[in-house]
Short mmCIF file of C-alpha atoms (C1' of nucleotides) in Angstrom, two decimals:
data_model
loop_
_atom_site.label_atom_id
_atom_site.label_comp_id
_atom_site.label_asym_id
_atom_site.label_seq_id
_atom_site.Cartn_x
_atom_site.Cartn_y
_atom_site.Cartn_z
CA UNK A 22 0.00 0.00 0.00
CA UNK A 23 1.87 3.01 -1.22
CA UNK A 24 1.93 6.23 1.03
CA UNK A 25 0.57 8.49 -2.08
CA UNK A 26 -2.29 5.30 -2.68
CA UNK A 27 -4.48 8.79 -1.96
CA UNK A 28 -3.16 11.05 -3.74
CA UNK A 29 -2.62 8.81 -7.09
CA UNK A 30 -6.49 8.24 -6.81
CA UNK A 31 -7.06 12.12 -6.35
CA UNK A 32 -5.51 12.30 -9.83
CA UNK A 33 -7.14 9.12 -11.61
CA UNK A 34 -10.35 10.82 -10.48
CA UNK A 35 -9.56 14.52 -11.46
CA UNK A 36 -8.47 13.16 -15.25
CA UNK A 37 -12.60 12.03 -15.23
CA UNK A 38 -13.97 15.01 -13.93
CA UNK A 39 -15.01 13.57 -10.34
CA UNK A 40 -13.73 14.27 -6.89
CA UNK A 41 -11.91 12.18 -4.02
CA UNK A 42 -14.85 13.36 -1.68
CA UNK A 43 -15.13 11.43 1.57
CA UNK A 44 -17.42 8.82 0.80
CA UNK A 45 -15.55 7.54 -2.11
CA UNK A 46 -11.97 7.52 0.19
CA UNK A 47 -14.26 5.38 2.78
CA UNK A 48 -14.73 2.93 -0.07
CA UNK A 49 -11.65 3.06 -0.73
CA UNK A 50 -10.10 2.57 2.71
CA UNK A 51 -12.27 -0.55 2.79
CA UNK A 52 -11.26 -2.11 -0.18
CA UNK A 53 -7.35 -1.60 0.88
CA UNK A 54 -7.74 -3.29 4.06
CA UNK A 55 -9.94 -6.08 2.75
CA UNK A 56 -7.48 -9.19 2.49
CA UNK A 57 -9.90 -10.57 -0.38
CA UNK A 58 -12.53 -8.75 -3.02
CA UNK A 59 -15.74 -7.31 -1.16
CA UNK A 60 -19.47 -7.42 -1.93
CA UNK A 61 -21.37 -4.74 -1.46
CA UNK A 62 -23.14 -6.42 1.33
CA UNK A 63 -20.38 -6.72 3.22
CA UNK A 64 -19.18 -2.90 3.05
CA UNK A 65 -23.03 -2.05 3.74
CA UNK A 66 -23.24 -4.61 6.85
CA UNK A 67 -19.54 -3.86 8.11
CA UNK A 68 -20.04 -1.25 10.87
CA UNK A 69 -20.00 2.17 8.89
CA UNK A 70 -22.93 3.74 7.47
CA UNK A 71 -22.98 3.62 3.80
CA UNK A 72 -26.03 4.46 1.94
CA UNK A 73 -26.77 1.52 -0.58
CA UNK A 74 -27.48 3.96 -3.58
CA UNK A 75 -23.96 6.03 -2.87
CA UNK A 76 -22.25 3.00 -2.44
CA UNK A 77 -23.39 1.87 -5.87
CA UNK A 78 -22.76 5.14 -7.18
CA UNK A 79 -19.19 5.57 -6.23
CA UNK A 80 -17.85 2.41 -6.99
CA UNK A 81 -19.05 3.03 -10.29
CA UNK A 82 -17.35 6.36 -10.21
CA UNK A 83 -14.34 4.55 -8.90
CA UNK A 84 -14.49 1.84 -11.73
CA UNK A 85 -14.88 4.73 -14.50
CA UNK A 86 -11.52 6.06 -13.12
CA UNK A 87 -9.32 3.01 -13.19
CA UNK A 88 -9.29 2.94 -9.13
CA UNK A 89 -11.19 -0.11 -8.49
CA UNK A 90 -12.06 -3.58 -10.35
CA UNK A 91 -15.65 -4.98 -10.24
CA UNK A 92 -15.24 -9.36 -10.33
CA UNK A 93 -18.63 -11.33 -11.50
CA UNK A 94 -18.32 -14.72 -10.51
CA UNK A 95 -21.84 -16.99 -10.68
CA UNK A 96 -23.42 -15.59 -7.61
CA UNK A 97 -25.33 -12.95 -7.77
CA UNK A 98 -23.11 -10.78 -6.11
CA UNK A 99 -20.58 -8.27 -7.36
CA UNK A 100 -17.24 -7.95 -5.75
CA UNK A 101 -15.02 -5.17 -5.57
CA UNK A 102 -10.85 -4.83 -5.10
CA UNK A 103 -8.63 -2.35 -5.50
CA UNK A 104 -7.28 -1.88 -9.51
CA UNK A 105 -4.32 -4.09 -10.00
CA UNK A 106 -1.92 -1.41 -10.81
CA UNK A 107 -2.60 0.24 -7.46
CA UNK A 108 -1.80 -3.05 -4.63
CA UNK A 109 -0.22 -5.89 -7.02
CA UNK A 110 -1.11 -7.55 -9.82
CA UNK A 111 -2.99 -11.19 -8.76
CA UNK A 112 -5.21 -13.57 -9.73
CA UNK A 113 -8.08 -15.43 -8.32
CA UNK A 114 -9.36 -18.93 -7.17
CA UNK A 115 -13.30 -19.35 -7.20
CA UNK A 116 -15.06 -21.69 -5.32
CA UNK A 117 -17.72 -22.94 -8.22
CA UNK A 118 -19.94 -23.82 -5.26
CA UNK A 119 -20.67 -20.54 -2.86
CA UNK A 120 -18.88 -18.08 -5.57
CA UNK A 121 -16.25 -17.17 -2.62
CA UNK A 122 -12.98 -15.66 -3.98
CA UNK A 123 -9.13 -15.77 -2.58
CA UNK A 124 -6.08 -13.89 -4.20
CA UNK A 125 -2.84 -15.52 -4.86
CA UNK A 126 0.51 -14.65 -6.88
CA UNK A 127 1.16 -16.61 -9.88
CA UNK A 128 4.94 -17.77 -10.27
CA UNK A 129 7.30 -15.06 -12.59
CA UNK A 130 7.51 -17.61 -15.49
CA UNK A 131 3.85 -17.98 -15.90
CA UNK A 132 3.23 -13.97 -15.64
CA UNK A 133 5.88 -14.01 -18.77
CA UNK A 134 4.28 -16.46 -21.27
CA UNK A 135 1.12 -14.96 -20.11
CA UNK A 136 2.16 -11.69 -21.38
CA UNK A 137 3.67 -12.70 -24.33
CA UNK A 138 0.40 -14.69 -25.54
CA UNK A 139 -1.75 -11.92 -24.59
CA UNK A 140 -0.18 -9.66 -26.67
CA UNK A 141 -0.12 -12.18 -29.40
CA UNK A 142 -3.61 -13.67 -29.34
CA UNK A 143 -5.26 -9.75 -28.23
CA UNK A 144 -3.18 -8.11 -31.84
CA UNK A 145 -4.30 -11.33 -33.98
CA UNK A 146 -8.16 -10.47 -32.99
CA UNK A 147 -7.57 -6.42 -32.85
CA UNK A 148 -8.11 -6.17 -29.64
CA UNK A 149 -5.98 -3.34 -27.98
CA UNK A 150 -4.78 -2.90 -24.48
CA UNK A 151 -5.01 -6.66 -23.98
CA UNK A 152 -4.39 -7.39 -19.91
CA UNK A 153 -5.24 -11.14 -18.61
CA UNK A 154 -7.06 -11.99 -16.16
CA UNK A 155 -6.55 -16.35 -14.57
CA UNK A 156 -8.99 -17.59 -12.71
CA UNK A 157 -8.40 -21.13 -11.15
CA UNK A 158 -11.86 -22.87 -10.65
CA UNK A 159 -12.46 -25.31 -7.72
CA UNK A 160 -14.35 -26.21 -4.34
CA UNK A 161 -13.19 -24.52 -1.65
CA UNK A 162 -12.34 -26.31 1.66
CA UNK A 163 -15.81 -25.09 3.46
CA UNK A 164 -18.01 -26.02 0.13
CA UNK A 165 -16.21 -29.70 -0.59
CA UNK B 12 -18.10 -31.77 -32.61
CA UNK B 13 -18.04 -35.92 -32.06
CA UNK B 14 -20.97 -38.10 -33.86
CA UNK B 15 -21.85 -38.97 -30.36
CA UNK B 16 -22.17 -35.62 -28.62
CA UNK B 17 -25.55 -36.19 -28.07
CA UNK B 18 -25.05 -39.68 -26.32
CA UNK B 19 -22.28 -37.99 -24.20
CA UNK B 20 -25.04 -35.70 -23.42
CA UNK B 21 -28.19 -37.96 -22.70
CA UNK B 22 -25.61 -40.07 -20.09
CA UNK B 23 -24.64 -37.04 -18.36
CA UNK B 24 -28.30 -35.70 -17.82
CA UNK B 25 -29.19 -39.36 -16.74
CA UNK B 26 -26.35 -39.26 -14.40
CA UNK B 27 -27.93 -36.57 -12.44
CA UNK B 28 -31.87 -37.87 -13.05
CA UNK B 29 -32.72 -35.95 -16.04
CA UNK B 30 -34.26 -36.71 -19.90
CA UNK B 31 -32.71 -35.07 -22.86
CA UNK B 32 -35.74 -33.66 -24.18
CA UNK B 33 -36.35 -32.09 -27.72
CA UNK B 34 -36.27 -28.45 -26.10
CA UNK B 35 -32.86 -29.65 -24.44
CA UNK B 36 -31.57 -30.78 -27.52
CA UNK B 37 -32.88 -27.99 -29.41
CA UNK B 38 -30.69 -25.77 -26.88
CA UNK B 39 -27.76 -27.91 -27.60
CA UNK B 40 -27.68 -27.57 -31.36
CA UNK B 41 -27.65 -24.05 -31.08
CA UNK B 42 -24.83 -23.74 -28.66
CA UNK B 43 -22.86 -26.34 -30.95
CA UNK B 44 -23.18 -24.53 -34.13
CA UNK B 45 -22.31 -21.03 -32.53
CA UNK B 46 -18.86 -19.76 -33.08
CA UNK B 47 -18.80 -18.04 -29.73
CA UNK B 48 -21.04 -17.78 -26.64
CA UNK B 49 -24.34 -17.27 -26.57
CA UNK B 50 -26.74 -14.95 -24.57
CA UNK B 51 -30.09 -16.26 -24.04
CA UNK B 52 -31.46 -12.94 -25.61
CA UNK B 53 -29.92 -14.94 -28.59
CA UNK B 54 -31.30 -17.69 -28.43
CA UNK B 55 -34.95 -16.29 -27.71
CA UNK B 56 -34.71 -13.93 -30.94
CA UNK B 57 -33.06 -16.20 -32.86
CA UNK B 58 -35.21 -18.05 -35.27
CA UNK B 59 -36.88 -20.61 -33.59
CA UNK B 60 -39.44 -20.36 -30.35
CA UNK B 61 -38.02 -21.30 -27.39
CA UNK B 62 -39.95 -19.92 -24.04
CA UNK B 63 -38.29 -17.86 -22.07
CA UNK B 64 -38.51 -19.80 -18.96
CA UNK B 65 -37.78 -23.08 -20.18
CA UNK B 66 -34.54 -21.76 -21.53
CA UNK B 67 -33.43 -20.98 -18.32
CA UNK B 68 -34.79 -23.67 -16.71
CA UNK B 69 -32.83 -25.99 -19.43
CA UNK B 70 -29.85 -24.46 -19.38
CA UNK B 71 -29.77 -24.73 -15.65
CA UNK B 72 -30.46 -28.43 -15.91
CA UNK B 73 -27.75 -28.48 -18.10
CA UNK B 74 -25.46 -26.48 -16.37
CA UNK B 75 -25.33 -29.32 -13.21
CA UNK B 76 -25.34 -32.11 -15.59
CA UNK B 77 -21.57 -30.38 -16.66
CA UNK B 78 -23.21 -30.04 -20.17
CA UNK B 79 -23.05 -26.52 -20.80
CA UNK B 80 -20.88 -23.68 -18.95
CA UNK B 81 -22.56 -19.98 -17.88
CA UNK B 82 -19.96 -17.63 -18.72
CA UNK B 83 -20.67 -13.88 -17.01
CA UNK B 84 -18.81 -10.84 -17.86
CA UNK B 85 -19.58 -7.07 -17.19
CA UNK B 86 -22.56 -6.39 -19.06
CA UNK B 87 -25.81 -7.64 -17.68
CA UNK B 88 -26.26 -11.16 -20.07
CA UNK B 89 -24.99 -14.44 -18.63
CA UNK B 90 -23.63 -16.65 -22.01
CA UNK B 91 -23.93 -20.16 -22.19
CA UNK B 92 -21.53 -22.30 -24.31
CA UNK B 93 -20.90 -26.11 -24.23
CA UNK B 94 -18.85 -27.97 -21.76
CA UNK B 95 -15.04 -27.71 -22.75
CA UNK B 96 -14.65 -31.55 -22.81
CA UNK B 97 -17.43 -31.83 -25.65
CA UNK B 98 -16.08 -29.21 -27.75
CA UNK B 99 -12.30 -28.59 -27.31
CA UNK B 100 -10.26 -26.68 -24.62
CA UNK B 101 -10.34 -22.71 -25.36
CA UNK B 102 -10.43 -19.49 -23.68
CA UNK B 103 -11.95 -16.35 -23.80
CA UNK B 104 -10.90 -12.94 -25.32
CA UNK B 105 -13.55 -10.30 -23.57
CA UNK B 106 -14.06 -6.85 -24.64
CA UNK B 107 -14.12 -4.40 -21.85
CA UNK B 108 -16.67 -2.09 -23.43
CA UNK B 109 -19.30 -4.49 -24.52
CA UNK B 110 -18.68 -7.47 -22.73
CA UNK B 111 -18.70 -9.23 -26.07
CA UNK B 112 -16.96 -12.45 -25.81
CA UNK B 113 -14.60 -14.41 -28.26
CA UNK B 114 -13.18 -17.92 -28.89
CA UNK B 115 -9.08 -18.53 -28.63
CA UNK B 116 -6.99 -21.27 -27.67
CA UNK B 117 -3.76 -21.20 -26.03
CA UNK B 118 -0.27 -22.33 -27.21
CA UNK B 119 0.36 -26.18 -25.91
CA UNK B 120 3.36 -24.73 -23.79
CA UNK B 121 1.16 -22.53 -21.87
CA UNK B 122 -1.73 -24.74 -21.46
CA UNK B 123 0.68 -27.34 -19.91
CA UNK B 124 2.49 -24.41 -17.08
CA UNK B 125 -1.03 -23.58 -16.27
CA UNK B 126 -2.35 -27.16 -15.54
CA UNK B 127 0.80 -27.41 -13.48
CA UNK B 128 0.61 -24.32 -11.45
CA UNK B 129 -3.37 -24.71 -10.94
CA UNK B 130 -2.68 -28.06 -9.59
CA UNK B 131 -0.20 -26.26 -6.91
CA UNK B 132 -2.23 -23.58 -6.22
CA UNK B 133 -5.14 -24.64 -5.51
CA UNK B 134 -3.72 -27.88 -3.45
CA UNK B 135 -2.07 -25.37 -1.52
CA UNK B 136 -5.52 -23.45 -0.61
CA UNK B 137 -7.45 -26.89 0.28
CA UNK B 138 -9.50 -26.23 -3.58
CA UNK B 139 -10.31 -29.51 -5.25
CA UNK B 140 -10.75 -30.20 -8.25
CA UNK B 141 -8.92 -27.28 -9.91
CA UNK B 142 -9.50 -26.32 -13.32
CA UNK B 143 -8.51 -22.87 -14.87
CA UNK B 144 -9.68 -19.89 -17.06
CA UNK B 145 -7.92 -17.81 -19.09
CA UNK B 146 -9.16 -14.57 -20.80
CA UNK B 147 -7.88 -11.76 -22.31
CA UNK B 148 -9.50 -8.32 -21.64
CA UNK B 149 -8.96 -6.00 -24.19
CA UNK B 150 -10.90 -3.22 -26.49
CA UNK B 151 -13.11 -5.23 -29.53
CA UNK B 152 -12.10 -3.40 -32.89
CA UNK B 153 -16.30 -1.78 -32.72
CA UNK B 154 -15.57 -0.32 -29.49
CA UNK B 155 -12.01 0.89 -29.83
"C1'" DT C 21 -50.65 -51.61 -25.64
"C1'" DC C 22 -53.03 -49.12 -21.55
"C1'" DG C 23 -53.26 -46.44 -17.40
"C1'" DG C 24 -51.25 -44.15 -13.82
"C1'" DA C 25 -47.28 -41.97 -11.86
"C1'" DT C 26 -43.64 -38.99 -12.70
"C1'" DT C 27 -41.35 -35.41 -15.08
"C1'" DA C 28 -41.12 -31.46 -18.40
"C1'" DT C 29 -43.29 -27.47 -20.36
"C1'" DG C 30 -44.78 -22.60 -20.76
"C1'" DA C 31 -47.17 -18.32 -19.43
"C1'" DG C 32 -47.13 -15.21 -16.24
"C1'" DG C 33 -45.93 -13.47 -11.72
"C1'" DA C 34 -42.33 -12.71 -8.11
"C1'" DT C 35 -37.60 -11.67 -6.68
"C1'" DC C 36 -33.83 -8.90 -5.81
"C1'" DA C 37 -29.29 -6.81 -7.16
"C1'" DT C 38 -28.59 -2.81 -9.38
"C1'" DT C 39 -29.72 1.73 -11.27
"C1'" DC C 40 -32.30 5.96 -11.52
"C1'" DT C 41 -34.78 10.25 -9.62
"C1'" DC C 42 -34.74 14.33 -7.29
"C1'" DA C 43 -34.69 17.26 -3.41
"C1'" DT C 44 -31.08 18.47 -0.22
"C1'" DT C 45 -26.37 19.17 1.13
"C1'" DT C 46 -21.55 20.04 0.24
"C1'" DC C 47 -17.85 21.70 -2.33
"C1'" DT C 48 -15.15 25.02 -5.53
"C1'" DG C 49 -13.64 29.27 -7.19
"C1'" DT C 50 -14.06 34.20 -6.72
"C1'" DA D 15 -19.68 34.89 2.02
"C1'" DC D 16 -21.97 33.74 -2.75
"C1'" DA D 17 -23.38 31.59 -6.89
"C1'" DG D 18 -22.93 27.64 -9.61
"C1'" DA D 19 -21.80 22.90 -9.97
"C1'" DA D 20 -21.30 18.44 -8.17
"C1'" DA D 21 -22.27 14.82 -4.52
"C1'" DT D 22 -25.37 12.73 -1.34
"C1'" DG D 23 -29.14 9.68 0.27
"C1'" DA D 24 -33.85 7.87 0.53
"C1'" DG D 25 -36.84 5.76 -2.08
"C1'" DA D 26 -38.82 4.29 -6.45
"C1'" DA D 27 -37.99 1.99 -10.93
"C1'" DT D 28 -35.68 -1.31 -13.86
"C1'" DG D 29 -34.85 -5.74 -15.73
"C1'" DA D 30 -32.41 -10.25 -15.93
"C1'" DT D 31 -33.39 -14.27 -13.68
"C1'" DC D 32 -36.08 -17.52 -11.08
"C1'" DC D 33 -40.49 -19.46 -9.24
"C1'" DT D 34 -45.45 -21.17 -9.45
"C1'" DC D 35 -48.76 -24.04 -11.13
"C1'" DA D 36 -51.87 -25.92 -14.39
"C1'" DT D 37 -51.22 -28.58 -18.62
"C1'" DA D 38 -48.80 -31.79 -21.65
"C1'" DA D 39 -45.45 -35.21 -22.63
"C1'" DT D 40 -42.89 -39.35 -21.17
"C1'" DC D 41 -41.86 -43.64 -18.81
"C1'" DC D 42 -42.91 -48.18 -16.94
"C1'" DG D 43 -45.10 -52.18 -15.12
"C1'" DA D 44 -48.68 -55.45 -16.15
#
DNA sequence: TCGGATTATGAGGATCATTCTCATTTCTGT
DNA sequence: ACAGAAATGAGAATGATCCTCATAATCCGA
């Protein structure tokens, strides 16, 4: 968590046209402490008062400006982190069961092939500013 | 597509207590002749009838019967292809902007480092039966 | 092959995460 | 401080998805 995590998001949200007003930093506070990616349940439930209809709002806002990362999985719930480039770029393991997500680190080696292919596949199909995103798919302990 | 898919299919809906009706086949052939996946906004406009509620209701069915695979991106349509094992192994390639979704497949190199480091991550986090997903998020050439 | 039990179908209604509305409050620049 | 613009929050509206239930199709034993 970089000292200037604030004041890089100040500027991701000035370059849209939106403020860091207190609300959003609350979200975003939450997020950065949050060892996993959040539903909005949980940051509504979790002790301070966030309106529902702000907290949609702003992550929204947030996701427009690069600052955080919304993560469907196939519950019906959306989950929130951080953007990559702002903590460290991870993947994911799903439980297929419950829809619960963890983080983890891929080893270096993997990160480079996956690189390399992305750019490869993403130019052969025109797609530009390819990233990748791994998910590994399972049952977690608590769902087996 | 194997001469048998639709054996393959009618023993994995019996395995789980369920016929492989006309509707359900009718689902089938139109996830096996599309070239990517398929919304069910799709497959209700396209051509023939199928009722809205038995599509989901069938797809569900064949969804736990490991026939067919939900696949759910940003935009607000869940897309339904067939079960990797009765077409071929593939990934994704999603657009940011739409959510539109397209068909790749990895180089054999890759494929193999990923089975490997699936198998070790998800042993280490108590996940069973780990498989993986790959996509690519990028900007399609009609929204760049 | 026939009848009865079981399962699938389809039309419409219900659900619920998410988004929108709008009156009020807060901020920014002067 | 002040005017204009943007953010907030409570509640209503939206819409993809799922449920209900009466009807229709299918299976199976005799």
């Amino acid at each position: 968590m970089p000292a200037d995590l604030h004041d890089t998001i100040t500027q991701r949200l000035r370059a849209v046209g939106q403020r860091y007003t207190p609300g959003r930093r609350q979200l975003v506070d939450r997020l950065a402490s949050a060892p996993r990616p959040v539903t909005i349940a949980e940051l509504l439930d979790g002790g301070a008062r966030v309106p529902q209809s702000s907290a949609y709002r702003n992550l929204a806002v947030l996701e427009q400006a690069g600052v955080v990362h919304r993560i469907v999985t196939s519950d019906d719930f959306a989950r929130f982190e951080l953007a990559e480039d702002l903590t460290e770029h991870h993947h994911h393991l799903i439980c297929a069961v419950c829809g619960g997500v963890e983080d983890f680190t891929a080893p270096p080696g993997l990160e480079r092939t996956l690189l390399r292919v992305a750019g490869e596949v993403a130019g052969a199909a025109g797609f530009t500013t390819p990233t990748h995103r791994l998910d590994l798919i399972g049952t977690c302990p608590s769902c087996a």
